[in-house]
CSV table of C-alpha atoms in Angstrom, one decimal:
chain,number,residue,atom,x,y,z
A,1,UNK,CA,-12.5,-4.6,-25.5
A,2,UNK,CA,-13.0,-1.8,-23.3
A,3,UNK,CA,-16.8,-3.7,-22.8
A,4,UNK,CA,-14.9,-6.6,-21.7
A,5,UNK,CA,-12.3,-4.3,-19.3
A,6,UNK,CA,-14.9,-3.0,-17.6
A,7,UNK,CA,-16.8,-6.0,-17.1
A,8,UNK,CA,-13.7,-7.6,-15.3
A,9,UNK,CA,-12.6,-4.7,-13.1
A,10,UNK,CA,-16.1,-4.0,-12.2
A,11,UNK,CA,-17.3,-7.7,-11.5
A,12,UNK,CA,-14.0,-8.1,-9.5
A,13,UNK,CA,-14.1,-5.9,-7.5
A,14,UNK,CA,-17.8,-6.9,-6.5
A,15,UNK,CA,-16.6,-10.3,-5.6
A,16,UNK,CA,-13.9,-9.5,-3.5
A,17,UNK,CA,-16.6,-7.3,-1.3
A,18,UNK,CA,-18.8,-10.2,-1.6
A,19,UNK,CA,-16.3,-12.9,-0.3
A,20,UNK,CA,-16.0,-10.2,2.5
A,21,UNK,CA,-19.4,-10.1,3.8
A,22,UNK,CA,-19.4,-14.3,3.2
A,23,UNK,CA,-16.8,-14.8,5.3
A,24,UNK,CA,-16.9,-12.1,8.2
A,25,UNK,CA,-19.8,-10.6,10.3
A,26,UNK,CA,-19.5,-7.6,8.5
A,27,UNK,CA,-22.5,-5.5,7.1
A,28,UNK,CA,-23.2,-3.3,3.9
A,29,UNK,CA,-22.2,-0.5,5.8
A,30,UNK,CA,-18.8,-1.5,6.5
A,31,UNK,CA,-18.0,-3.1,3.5
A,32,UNK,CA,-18.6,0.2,1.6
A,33,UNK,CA,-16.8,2.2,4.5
A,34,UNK,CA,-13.6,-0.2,4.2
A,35,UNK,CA,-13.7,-0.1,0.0
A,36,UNK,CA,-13.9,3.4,0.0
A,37,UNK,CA,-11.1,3.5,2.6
A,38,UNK,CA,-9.4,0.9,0.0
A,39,UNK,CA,-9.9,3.4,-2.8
A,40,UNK,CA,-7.6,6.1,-0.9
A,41,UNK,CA,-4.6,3.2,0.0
A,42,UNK,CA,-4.7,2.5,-3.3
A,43,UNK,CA,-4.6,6.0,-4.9
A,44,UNK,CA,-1.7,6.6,-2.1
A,45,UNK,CA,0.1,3.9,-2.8
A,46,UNK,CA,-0.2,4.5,-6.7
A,47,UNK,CA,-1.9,1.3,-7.9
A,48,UNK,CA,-5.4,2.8,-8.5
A,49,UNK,CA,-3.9,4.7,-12.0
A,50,UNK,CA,-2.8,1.2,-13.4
A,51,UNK,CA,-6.9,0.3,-12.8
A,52,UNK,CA,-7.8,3.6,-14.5
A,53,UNK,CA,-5.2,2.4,-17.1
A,54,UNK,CA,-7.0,-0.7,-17.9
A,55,UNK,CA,-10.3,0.3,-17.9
A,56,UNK,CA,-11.1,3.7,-17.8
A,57,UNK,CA,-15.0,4.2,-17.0
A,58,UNK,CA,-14.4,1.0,-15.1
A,59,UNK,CA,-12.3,2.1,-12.8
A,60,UNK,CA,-14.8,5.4,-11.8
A,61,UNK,CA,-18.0,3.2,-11.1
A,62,UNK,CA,-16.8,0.8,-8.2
A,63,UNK,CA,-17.5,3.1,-4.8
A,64,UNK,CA,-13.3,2.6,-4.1
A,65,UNK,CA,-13.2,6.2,-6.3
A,66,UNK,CA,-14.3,7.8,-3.8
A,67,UNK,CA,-11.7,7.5,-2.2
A,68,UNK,CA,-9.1,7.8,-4.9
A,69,UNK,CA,-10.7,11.1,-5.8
A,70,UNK,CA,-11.0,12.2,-2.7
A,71,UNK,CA,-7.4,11.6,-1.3
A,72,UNK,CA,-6.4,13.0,-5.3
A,73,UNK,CA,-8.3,16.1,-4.7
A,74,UNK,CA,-6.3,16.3,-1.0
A,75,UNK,CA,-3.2,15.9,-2.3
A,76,UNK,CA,-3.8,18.5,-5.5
A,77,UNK,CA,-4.8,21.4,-3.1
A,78,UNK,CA,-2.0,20.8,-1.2
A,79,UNK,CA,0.6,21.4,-4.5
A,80,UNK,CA,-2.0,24.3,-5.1
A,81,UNK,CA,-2.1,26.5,-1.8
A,82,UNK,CA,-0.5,24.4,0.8
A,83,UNK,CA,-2.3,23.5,4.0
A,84,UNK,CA,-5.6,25.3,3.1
A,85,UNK,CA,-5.7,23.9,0.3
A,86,UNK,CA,-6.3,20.9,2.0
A,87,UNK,CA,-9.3,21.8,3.2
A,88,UNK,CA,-10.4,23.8,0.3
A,89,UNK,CA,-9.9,21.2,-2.4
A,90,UNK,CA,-10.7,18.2,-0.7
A,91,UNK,CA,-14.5,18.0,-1.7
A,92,UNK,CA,-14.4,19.2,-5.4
A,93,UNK,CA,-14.1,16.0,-7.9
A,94,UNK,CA,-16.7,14.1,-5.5
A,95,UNK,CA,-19.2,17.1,-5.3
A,96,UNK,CA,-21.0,15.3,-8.6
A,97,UNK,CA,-21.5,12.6,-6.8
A,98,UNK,CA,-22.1,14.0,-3.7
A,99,UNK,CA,-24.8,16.3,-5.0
A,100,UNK,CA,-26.0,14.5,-7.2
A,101,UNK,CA,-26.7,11.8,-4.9
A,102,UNK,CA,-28.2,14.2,-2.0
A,103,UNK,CA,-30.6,16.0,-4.7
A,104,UNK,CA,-31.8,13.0,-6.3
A,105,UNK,CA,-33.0,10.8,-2.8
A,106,UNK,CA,-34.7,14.4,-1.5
A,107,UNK,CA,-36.7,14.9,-5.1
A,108,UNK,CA,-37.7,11.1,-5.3
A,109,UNK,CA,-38.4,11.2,-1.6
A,110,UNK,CA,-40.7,14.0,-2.2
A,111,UNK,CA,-42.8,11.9,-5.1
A,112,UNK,CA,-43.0,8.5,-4.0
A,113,UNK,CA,-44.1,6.4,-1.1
A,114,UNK,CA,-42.5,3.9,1.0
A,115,UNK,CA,-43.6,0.4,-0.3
A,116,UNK,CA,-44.2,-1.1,3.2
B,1,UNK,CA,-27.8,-26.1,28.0
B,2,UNK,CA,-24.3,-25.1,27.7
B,3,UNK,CA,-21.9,-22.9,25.8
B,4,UNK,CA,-20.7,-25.1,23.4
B,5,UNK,CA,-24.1,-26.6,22.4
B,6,UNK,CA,-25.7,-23.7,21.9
B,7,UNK,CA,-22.9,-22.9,19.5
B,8,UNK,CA,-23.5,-26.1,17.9
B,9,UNK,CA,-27.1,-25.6,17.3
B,10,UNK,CA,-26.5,-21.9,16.1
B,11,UNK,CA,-24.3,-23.3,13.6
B,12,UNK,CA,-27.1,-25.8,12.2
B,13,UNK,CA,-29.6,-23.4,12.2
B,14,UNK,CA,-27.6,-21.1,10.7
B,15,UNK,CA,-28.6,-21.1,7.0
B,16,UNK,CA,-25.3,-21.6,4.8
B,17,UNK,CA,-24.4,-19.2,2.3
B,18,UNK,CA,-23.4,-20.4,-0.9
B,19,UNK,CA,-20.3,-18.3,-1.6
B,20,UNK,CA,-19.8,-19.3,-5.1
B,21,UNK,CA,-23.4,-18.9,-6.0
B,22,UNK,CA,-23.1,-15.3,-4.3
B,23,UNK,CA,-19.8,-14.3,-6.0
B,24,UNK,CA,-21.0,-15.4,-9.9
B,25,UNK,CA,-24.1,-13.3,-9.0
B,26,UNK,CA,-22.1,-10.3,-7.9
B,27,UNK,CA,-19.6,-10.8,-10.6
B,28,UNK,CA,-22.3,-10.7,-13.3
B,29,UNK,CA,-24.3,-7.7,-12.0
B,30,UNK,CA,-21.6,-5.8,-10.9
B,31,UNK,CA,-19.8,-6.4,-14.6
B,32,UNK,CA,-23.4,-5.7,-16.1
B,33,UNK,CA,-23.4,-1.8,-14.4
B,34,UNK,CA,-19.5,-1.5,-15.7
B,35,UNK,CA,-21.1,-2.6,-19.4
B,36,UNK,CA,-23.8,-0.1,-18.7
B,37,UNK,CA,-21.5,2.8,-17.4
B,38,UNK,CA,-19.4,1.9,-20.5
B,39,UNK,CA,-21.8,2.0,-23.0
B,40,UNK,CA,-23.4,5.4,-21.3
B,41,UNK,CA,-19.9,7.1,-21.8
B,42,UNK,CA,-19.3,5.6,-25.4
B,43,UNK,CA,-22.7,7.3,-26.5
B,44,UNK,CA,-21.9,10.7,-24.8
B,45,UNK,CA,-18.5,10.6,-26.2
B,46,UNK,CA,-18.8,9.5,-29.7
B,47,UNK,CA,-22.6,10.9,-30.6
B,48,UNK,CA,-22.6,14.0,-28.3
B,49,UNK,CA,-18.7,14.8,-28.0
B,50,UNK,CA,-18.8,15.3,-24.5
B,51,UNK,CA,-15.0,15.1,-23.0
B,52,UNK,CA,-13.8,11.9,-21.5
B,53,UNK,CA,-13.9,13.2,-18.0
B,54,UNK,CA,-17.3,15.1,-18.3
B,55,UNK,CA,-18.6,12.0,-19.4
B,56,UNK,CA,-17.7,9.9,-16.7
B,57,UNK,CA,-19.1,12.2,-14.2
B,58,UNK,CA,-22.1,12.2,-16.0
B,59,UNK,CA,-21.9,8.6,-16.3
B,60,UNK,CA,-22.0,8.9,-12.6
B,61,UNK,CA,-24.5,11.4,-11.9
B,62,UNK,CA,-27.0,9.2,-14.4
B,63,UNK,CA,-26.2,5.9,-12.7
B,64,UNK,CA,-26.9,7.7,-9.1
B,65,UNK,CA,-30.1,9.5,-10.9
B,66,UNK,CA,-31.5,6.1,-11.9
B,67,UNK,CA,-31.0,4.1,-9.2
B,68,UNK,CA,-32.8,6.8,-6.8
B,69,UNK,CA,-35.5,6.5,-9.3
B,70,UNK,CA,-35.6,2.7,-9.2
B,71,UNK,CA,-35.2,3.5,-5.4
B,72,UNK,CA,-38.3,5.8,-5.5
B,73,UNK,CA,-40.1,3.4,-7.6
B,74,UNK,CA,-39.3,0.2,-5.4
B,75,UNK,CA,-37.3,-2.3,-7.5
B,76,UNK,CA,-34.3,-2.1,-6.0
B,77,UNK,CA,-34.8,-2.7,-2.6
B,78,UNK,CA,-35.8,-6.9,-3.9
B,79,UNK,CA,-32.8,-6.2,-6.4
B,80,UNK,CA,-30.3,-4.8,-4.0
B,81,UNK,CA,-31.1,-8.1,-1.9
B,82,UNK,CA,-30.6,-11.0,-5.2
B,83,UNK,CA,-28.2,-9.5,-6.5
B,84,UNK,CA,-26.2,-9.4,-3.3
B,85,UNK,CA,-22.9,-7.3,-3.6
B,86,UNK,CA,-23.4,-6.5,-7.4
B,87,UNK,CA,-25.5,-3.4,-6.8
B,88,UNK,CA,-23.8,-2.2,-3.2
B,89,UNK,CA,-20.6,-2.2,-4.7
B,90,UNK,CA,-20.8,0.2,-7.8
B,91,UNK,CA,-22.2,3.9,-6.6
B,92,UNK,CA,-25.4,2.7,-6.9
B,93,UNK,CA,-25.0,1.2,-3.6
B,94,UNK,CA,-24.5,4.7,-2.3
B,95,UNK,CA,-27.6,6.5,-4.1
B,96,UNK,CA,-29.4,3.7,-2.5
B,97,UNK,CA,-28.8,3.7,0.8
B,98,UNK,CA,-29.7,7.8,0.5
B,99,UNK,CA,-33.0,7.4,-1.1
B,100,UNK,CA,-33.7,4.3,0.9
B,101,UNK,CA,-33.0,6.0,4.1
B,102,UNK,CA,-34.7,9.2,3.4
B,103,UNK,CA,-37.6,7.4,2.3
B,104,UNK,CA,-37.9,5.4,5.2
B,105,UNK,CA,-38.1,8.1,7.9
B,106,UNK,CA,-40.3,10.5,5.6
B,107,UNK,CA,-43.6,10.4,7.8
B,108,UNK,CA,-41.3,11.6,10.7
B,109,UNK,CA,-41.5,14.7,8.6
B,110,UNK,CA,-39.1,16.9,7.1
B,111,UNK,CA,-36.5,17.7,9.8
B,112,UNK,CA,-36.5,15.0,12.1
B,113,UNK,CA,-37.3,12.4,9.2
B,114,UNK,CA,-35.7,13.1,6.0
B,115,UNK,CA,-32.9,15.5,7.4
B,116,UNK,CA,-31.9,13.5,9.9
B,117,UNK,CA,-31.9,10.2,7.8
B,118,UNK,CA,-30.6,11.0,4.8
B,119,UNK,CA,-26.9,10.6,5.2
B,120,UNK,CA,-27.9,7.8,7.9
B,121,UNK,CA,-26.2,4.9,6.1
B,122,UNK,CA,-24.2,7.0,3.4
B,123,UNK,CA,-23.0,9.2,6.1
B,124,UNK,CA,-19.8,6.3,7.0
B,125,UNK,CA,-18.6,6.4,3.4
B,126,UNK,CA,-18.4,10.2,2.8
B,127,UNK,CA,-16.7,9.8,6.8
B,128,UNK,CA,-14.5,7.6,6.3
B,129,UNK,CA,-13.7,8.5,3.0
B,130,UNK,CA,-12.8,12.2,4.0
B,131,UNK,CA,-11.0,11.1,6.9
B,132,UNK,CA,-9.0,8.3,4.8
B,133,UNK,CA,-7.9,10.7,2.3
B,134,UNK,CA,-6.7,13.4,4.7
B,135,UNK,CA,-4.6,11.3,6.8
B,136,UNK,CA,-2.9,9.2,3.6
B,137,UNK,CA,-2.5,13.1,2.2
B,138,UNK,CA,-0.4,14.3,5.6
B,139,UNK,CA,1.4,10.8,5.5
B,140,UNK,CA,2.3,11.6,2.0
B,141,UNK,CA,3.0,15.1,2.8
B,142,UNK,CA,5.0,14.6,5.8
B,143,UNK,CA,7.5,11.4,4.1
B,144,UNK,CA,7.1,11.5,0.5
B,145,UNK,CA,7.6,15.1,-0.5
């Protein structure tokens, strides 16, 4: 079940970005800048915790939790140490992706070649 | 020739995009990485007893780590384009466009090439993203609270 969950959420998700780009002029670029953009109206409005709800890992994979994470994390380090906090906690649940991301391109730049 | 008939004849030119065709593929892929991510965190959960939320971000860090590798290796880039928004979507998209871009610009040499380039097309979403969530944070702040 939570196979078929995450198939759904996932796979939905995906098409809605897809019937973006179909439709509109828009590039890769802006569809993951608007869908991570979603990802914090969502967590602000408080839908994004009924997608966790429904599928857990499902929910974490789409790039819209980014931005539920990140606006999260905001909103945490505010309750923590006001308007510092802000600033302090903003980048901590997305610094696993963040690094992560950064560390692996520079190693597998280092070791392979450009195909073209 | 005028406005409108150059309009005309972009629009025939103009290969059309099969939008079913190009949702059912991103539906399957992208559902295929949720399967994958799924099964990932089942395994670290059950057999290693790793937490839930440690395993999800190492569900993440894995899925970023092997699609740089994929990256590095060059399969993605002719996956990335079939599979059209089932790859860009997940956070593979995101690893992608790093190692793509950094990959790209590497004979410009370290600096100029790779430093500059890395955050090139990845650079918007950690933007935006950081921008979103600040401003819907004060909203909230301000209103809700």
């Amino acid at each position: 079940m939570i196979y078929l969950n995450a198939f759904l959420l996932v796979g939905i998700i995906c098409v809605i970005g897809q019937l973006i780009i179909d439709n509109t002029k828009l590039t890769n670029g802006h569809i993951t800048s608007i869908f991570v953009v979603l990802g914090a109206l969502l967590s602000f409005l408080g839908f994004y915790d009924y997608l966790t709800e429904y599928s857990f890992i499902g929910s974490k994979v789409p790039i819209t939790s980014f931005g539920n994470l990140l606006y999260k994390a905001c909103l945490e380090g505010y309750m923590e140490n006001g308007i510092l906090g802000m600033f302090t906690n903003l980048l901590t649940t997305t610094s696993a992706g963040i690094s992560s991301a950064v560390i692996f391109a520079f190693i597998c730049t280092i070791f392979f070649k450009p195909k073209n | 020739m005028n406005k409108e008939e150059y309009n005309e004849l972009v629009k025939k030119v103009t290969p059309k995009e099969h939008t079913f065709k190009n949702c059912f593929i991103a539906f399957v892929v992208g559902g295929f990485i949720g399967v994958l991510a799924t099964l990932i965190h089942e395994v670290l959960t059950k057999t290693f007893g790793v937490s839930m939320d440690d395993a999800a971000i190492w569900v993440i860090i894995i899925l970023i780590g092997m699609s740089s590798l994929l990256t590095g290796l060059g399969f993605f880039d002719d996956w990335f384009t079939k599979s059209k928004s089932g790859l860009l979507i997940p956070i593979t998209g995101f690893a992608h466009s790093m190692t793509s871009s950094s990959l790209e610009y590497k004979k410009e040499g370290l600096i100029t090439g790779i430093g500059a380039n890395t955050f090139k097309l990845a650079g918007s979403v950690i933007l935006y993203g950081i921008i979103a969530a600040f401003l819907f944070t004060v909203i909230k702040v301000v209103f809700f609270l």
